[in-house]
mmCIF file of C-alpha atoms in Angstrom:
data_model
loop_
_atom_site.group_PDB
_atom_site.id
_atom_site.type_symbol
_atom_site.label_atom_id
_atom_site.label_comp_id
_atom_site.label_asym_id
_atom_site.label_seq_id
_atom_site.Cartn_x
_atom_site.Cartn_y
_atom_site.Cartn_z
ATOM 1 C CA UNK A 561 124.712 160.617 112.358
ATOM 2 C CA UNK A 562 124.741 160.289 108.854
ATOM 3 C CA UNK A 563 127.511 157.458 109.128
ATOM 4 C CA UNK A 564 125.613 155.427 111.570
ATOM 5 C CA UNK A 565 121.837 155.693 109.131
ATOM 6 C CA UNK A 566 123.945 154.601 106.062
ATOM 7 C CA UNK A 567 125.415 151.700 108.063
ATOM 8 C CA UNK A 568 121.580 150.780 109.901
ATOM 9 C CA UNK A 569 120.397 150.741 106.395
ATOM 10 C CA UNK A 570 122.940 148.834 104.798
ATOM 11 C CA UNK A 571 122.407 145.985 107.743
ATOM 12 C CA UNK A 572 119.230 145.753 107.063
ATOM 13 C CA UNK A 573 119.444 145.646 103.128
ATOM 14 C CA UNK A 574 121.677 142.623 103.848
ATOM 15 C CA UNK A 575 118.917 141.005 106.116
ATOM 16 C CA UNK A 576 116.578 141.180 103.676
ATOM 17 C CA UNK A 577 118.690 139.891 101.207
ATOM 18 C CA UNK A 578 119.791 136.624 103.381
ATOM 19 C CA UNK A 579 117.219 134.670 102.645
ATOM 20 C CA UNK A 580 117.094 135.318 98.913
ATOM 21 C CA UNK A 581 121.055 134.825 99.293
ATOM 22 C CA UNK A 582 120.294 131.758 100.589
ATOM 23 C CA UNK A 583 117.588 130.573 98.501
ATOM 24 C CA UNK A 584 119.317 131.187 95.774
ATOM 25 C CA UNK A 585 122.596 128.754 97.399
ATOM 26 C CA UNK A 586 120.708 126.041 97.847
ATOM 27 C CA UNK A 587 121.696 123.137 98.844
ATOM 28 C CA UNK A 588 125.150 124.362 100.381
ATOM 29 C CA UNK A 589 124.921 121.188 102.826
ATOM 30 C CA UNK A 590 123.727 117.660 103.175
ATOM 31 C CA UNK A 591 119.630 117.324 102.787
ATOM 32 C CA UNK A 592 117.759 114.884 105.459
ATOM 33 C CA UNK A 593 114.989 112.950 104.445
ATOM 34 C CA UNK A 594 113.180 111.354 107.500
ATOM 35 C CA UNK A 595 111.184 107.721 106.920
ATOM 36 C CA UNK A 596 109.135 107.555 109.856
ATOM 37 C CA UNK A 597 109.813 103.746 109.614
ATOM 38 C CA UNK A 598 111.842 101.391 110.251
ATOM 39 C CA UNK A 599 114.850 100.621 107.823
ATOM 40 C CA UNK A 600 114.445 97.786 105.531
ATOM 41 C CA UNK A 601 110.764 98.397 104.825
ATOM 42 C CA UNK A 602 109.225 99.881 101.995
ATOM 43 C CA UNK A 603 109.341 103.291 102.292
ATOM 44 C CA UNK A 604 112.973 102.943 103.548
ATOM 45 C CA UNK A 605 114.070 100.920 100.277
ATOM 46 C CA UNK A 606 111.899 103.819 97.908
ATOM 47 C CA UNK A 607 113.679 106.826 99.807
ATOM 48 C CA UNK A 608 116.937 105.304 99.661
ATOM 49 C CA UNK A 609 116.412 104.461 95.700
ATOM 50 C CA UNK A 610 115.541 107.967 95.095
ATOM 51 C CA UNK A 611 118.127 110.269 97.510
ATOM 52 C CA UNK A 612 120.716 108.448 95.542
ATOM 53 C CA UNK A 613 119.190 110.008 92.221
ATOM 54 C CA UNK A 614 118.371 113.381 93.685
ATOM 55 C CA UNK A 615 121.575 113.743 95.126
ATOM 56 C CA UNK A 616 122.973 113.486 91.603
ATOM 57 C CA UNK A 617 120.793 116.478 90.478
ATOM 58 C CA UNK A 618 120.833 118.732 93.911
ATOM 59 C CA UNK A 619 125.606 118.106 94.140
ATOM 60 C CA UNK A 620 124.555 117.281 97.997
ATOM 61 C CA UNK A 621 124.789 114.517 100.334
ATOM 62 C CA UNK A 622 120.531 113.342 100.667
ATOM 63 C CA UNK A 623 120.943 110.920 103.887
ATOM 64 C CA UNK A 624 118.130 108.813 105.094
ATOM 65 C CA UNK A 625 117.160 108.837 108.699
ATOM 66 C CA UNK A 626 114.463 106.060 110.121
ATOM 67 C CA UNK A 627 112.289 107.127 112.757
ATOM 68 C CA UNK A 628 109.582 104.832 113.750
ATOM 69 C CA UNK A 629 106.684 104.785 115.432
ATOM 70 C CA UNK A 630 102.818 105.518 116.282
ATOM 71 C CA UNK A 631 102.334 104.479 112.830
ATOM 72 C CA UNK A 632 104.751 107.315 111.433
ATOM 73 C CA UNK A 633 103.179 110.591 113.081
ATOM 74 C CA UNK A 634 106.366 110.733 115.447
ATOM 75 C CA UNK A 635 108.648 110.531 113.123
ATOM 76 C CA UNK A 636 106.644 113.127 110.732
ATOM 77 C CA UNK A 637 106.151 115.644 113.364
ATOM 78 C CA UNK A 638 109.925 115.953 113.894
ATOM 79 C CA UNK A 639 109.795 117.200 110.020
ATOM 80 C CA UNK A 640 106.596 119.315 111.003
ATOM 81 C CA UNK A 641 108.671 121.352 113.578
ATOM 82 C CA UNK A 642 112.288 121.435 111.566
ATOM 83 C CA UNK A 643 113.294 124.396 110.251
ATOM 84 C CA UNK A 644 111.608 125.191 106.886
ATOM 85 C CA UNK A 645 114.802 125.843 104.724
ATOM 86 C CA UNK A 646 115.065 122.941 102.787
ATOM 87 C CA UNK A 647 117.120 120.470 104.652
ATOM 88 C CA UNK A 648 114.618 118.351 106.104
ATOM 89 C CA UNK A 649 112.418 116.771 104.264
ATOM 90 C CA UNK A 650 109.741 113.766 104.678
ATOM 91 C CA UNK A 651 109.164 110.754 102.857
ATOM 92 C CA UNK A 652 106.101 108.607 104.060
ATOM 93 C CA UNK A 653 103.281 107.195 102.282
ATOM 94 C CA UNK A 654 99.320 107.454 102.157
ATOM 95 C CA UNK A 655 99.061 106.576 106.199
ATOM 96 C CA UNK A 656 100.088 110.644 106.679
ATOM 97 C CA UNK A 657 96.586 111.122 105.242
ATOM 98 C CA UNK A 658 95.351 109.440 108.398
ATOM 99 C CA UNK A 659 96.952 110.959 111.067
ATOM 100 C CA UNK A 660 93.792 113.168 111.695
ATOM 101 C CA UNK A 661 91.538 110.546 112.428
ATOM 102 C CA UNK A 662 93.551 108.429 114.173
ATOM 103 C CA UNK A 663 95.204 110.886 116.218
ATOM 104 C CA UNK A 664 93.323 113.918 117.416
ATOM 105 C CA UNK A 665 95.684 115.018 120.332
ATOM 106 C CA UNK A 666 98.928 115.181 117.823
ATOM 107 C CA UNK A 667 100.768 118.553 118.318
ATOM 108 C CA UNK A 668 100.034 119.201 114.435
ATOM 109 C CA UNK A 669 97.829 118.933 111.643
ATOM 110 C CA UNK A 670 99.430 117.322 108.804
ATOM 111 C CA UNK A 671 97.187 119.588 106.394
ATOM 112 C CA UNK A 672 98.385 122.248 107.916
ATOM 113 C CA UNK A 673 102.039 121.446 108.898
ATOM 114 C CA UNK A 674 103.755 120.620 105.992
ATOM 115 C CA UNK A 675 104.485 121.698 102.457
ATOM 116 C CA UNK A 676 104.331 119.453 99.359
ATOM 117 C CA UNK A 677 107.216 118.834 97.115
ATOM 118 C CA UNK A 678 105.534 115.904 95.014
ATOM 119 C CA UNK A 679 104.190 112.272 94.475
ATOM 120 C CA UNK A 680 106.788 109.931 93.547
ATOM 121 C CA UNK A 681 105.151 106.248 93.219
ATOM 122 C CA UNK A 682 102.017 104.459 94.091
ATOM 123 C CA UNK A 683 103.050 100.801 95.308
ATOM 124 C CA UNK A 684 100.798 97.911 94.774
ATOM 125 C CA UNK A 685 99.906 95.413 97.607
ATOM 126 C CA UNK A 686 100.276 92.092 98.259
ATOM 127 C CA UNK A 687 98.085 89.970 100.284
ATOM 128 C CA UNK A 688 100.654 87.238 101.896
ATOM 129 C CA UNK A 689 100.975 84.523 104.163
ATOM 130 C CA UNK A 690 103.124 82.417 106.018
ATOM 131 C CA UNK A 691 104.876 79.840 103.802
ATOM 132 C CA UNK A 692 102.820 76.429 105.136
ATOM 133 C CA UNK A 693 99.291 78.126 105.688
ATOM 134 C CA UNK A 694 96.706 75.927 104.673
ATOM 135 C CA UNK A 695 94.442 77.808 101.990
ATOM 136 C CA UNK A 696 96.055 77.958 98.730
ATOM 137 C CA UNK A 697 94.315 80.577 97.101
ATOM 138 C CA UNK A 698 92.327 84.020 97.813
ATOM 139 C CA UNK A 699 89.125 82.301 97.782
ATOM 140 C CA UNK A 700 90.191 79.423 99.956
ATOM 141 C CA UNK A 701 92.106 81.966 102.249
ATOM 142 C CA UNK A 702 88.838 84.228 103.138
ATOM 143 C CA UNK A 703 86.604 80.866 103.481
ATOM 144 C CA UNK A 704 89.593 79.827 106.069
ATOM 145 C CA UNK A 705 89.462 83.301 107.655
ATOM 146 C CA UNK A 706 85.782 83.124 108.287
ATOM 147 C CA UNK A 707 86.136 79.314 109.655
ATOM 148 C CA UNK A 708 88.848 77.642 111.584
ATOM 149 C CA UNK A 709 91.556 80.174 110.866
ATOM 150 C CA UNK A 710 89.257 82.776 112.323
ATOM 151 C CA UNK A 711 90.982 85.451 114.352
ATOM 152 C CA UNK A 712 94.262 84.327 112.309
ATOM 153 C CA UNK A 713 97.313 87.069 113.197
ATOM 154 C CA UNK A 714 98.259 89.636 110.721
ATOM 155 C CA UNK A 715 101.155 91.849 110.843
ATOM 156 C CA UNK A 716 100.757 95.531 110.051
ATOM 157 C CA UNK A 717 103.374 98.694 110.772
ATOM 158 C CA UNK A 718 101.394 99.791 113.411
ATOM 159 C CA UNK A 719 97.361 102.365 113.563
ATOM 160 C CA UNK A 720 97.464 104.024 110.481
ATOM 161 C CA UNK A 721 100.506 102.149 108.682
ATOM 162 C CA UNK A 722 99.312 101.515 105.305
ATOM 163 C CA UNK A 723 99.376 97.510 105.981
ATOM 164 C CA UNK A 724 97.302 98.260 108.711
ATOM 165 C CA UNK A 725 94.567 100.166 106.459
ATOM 166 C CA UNK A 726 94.799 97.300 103.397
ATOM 167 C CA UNK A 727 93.749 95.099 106.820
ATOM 168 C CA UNK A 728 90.992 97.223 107.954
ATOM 169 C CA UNK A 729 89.655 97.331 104.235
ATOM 170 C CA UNK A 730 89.400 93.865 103.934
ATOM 171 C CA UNK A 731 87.940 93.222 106.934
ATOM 172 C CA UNK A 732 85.250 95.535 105.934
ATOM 173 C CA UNK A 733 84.694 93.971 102.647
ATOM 174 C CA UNK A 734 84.400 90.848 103.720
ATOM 175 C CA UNK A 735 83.502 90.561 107.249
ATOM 176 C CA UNK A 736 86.725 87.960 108.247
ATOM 177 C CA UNK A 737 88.006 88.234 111.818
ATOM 178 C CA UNK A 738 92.054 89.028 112.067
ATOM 179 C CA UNK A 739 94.043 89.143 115.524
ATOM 180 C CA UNK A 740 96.016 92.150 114.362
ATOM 181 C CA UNK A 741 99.985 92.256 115.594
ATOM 182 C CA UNK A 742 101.213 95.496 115.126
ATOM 183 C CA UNK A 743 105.102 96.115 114.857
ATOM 184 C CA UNK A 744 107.761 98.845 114.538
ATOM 185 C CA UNK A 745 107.598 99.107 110.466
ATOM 186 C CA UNK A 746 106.820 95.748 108.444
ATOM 187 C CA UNK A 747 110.693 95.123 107.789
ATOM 188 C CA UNK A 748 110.354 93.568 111.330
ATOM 189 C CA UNK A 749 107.041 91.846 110.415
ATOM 190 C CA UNK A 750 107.952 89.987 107.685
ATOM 191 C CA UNK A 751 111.043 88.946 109.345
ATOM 192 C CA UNK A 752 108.383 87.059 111.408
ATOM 193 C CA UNK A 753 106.050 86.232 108.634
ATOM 194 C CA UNK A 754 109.094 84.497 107.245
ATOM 195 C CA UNK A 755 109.557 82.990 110.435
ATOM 196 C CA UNK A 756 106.194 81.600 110.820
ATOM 197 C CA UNK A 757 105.710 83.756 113.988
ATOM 198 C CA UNK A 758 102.360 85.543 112.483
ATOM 199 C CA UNK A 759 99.676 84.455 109.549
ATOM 200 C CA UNK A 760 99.301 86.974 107.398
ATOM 201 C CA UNK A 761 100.168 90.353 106.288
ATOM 202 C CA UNK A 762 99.032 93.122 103.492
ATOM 203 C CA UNK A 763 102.076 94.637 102.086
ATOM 204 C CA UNK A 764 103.824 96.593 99.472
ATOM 205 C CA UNK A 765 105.492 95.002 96.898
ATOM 206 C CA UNK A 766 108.209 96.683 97.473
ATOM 207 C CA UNK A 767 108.813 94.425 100.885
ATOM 208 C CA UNK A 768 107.215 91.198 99.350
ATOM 209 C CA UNK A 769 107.972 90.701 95.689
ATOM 210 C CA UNK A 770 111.819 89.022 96.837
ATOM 211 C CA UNK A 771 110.104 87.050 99.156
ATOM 212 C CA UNK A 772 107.407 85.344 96.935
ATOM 213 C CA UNK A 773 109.657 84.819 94.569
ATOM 214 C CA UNK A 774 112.082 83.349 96.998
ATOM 215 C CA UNK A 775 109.385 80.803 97.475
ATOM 216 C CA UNK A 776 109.703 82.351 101.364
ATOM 217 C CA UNK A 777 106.149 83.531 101.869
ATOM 218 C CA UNK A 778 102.811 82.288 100.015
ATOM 219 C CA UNK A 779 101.116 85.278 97.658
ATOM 220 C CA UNK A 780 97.263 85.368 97.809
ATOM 221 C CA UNK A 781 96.521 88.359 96.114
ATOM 222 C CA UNK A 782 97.467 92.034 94.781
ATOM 223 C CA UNK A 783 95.444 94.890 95.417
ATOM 224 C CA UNK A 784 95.458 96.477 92.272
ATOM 225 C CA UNK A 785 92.681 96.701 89.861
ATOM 226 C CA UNK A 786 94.541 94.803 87.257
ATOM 227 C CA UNK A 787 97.840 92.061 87.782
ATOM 228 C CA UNK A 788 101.234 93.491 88.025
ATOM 229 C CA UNK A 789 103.836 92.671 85.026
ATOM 230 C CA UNK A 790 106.490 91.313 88.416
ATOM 231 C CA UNK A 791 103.725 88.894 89.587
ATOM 232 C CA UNK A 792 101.279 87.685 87.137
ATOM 233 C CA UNK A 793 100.784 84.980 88.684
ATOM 234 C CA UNK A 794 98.814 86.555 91.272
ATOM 235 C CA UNK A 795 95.408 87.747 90.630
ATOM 236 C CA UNK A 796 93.550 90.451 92.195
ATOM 237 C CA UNK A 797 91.606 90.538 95.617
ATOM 238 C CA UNK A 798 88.646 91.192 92.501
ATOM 239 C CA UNK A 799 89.287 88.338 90.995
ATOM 240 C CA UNK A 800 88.697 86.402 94.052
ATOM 241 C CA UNK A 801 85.686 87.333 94.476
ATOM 242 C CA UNK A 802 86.013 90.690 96.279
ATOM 243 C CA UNK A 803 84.353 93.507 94.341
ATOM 244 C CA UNK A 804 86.160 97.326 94.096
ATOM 245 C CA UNK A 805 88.780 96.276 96.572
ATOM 246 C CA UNK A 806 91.842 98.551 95.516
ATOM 247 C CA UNK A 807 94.440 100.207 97.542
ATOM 248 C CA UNK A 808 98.146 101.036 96.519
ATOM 249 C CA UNK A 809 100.579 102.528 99.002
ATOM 250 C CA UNK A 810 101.755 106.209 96.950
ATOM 251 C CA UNK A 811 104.729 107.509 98.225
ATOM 252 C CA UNK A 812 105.574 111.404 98.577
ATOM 253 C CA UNK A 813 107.532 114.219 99.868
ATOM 254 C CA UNK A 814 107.048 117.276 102.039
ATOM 255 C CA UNK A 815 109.117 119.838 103.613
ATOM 256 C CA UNK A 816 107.914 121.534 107.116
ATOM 257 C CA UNK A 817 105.241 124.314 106.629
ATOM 258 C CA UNK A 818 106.933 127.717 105.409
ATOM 259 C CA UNK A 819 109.682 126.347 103.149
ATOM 260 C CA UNK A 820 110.781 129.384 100.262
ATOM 261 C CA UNK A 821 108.698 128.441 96.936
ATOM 262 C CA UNK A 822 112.038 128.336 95.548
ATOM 263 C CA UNK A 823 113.241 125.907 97.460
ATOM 264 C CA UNK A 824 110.301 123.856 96.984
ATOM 265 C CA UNK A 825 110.563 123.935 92.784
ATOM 266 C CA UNK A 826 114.287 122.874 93.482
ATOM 267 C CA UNK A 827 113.240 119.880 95.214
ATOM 268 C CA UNK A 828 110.202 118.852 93.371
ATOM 269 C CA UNK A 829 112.556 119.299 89.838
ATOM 270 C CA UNK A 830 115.244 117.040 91.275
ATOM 271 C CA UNK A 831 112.660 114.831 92.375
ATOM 272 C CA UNK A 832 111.292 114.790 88.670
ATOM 273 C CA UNK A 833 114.501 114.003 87.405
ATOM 274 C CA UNK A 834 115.774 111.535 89.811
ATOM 275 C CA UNK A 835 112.259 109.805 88.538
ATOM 276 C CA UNK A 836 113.626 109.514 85.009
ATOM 277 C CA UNK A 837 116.630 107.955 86.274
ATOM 278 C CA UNK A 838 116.962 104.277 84.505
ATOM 279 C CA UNK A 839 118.191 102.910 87.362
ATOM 280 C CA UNK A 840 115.282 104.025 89.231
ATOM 281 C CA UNK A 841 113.050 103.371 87.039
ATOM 282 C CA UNK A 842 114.566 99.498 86.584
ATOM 283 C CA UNK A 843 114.517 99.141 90.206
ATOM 284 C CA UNK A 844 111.328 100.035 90.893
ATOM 285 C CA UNK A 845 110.172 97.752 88.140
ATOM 286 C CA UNK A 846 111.750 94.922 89.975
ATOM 287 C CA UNK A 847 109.614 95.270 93.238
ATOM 288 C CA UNK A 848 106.403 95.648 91.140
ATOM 289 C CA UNK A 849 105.718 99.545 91.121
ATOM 290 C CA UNK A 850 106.650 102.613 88.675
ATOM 291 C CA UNK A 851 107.990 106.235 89.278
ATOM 292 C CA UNK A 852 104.944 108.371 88.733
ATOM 293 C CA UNK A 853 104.666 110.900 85.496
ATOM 294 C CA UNK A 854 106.289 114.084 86.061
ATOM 295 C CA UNK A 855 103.443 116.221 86.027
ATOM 296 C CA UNK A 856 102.231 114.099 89.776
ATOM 297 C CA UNK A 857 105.862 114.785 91.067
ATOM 298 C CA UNK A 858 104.783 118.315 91.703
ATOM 299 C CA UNK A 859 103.300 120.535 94.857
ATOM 300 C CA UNK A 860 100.187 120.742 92.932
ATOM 301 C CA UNK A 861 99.304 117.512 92.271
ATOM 302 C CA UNK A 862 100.588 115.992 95.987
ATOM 303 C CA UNK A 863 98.227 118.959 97.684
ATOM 304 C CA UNK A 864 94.980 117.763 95.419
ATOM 305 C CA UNK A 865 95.652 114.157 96.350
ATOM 306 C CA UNK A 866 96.824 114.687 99.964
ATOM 307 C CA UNK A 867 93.171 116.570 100.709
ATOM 308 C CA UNK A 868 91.276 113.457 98.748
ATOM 309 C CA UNK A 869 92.930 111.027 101.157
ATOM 310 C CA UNK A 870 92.451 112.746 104.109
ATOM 311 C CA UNK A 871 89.020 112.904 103.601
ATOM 312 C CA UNK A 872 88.508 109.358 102.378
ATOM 313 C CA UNK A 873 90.500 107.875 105.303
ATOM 314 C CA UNK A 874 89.129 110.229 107.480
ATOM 315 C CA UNK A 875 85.345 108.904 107.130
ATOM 316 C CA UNK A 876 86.798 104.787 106.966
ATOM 317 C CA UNK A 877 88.247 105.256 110.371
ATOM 318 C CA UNK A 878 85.394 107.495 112.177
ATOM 319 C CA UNK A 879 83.233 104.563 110.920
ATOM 320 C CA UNK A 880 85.610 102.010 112.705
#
């Protein structure tokens, strides 16, 4: 009898010690990062810039995996129902803030489904159109908009993509009527603004910067409060006339809902680090955006902004 209590409670001292164990051993094994977008685009090209640095900090494999669709809340809730150990993660931008609103029948609550890890760039955004469009300027564009080019088509990732809420924004602020074209991530759409197969689109400069300076696609504005050092040539929807308009695309990671605090500080100090990284750094410089500081590459600082966005999106789209 006595044989049998020593070995039940030596079974379950190493049961409660697995996790700790394991905690402690991470990563032992490749780490997943999900884009819920297609490959090519701009959250693709930032989460395959900054795996490459993590994974130089974490001595694991950090693979990308692109899954597209309903404007990223697919993709996201197959993060929001992995296993909360670490080895899936999600990187997505600001349109997880909107997944709410848009979607009130989704089998989770992003609030409430994931856990942060940390902020790791805000994007600025370009508004761009098709090479030969008439208007040569922001001014002349929203004129054209509100005139003969009325109900113009403009290419957006899909409800709740962030090109689609730099569209809805500017519709609001200045009353112009768009034909909106939505696609499976906006590597696919500016394949076709290229192409001259749509008008317009509102982008990051992560997927445009190459382009305009390709002389591929005409630049009309950025949606930054002040010009951006890659393209200062462009001025600001602001300086065309458009008061307060501002909207960049930040860029974070969460794990599923339940992931070890341990676990989480791993990640969000390899993130912090991989952030430092020159090459990084240079890389992000050339498609117009910056890593954030370290102190917004945190839990802390994703959760305060996450619940601000939510909030503000959620009140632009009940009012739409």
């Amino acid at each position: 009898m006595k044989t049998i209590l020593m070995a039940a409670l030596a079974a379950g001292s190493m049961a409660m010690s697995a996790p700790a164990f394991a905690q402690e051993d991470y990563p032992s094994r490749p780490i997943t990062i999900l884009v819920p977008a297609a490959a090519g685009g701009p959250s693709d090209t930032v989460a395959r810039l900054v795996a490459e640095a993590m994974r130089a900090d974490l001595g694991q494999q950090v693979l990308i995996e692109n899954a597209g669709g309903a404007g990223g809340s697919l993709g996201s809730g197959r993060v929001a129902a992995a296993e909360p150990d670490g080895y899936t993660l999600l990187l997505y931008h600001i349109g997880v803030s909107t997944f709410e609103a848009l979607y009130p029948d989704l089998a989770y609550k992003p609030a409430e489904a994931f856990d942060s890890v940390g902020l790791v760039t805000e994007v600025p955004m370009t508004v761009v159109g098709r090479k030969d469009l008439p208007p040569e300027d922001m001014k002349g564009l929203l004129e054209y908009l509100k005139g003969e080019g009325a109900g113009a088509t403009f290419g957006t990732a899909g409800v709740g993509a962030v090109s689609d809420l730099c569209g809805r924004l500017l519709v609001e602020a200045t009353g112009v009527q768009l034909t909106v074209v939505p696609y499976k991530g906006t590597g696919p759409a500016m394949t076709d603004l290229v192409g001259g197969q749509i008008d317009l689109m509102c982008d990051q400069t992560t997927n445009t910067v190459n382009q305009i300076k390709g002389d591929e696609i005409k630049p009309y504005a950025v949606t930054t409060k002040e010009r951006i050092p890659v393209l200062l040539d462009v001025p600001t929807i602001s300086e065309s006339g458009v008061k307060d308009f501002e909207i960049t695309a930040w860029h974070a990671i969460w794990a599923p809902k339940g992931t070890p605090e341990p676990i989480r500080q791993k990640l969000s100090a390899a993130l912090q680090k991989a952030l430092t990284s020159q090459t990084v750094i240079e890389r992000f410089a050339s498609l117009g955006t910056v890593p954030v500081p370290a102190e917004l590459a945190t839990p802390a600082a994703l959760d305060k902004r996450f619940q601000s966005e939510i909030e503000r999106w959620g009140k632009l789209l009940a009012a739409n």
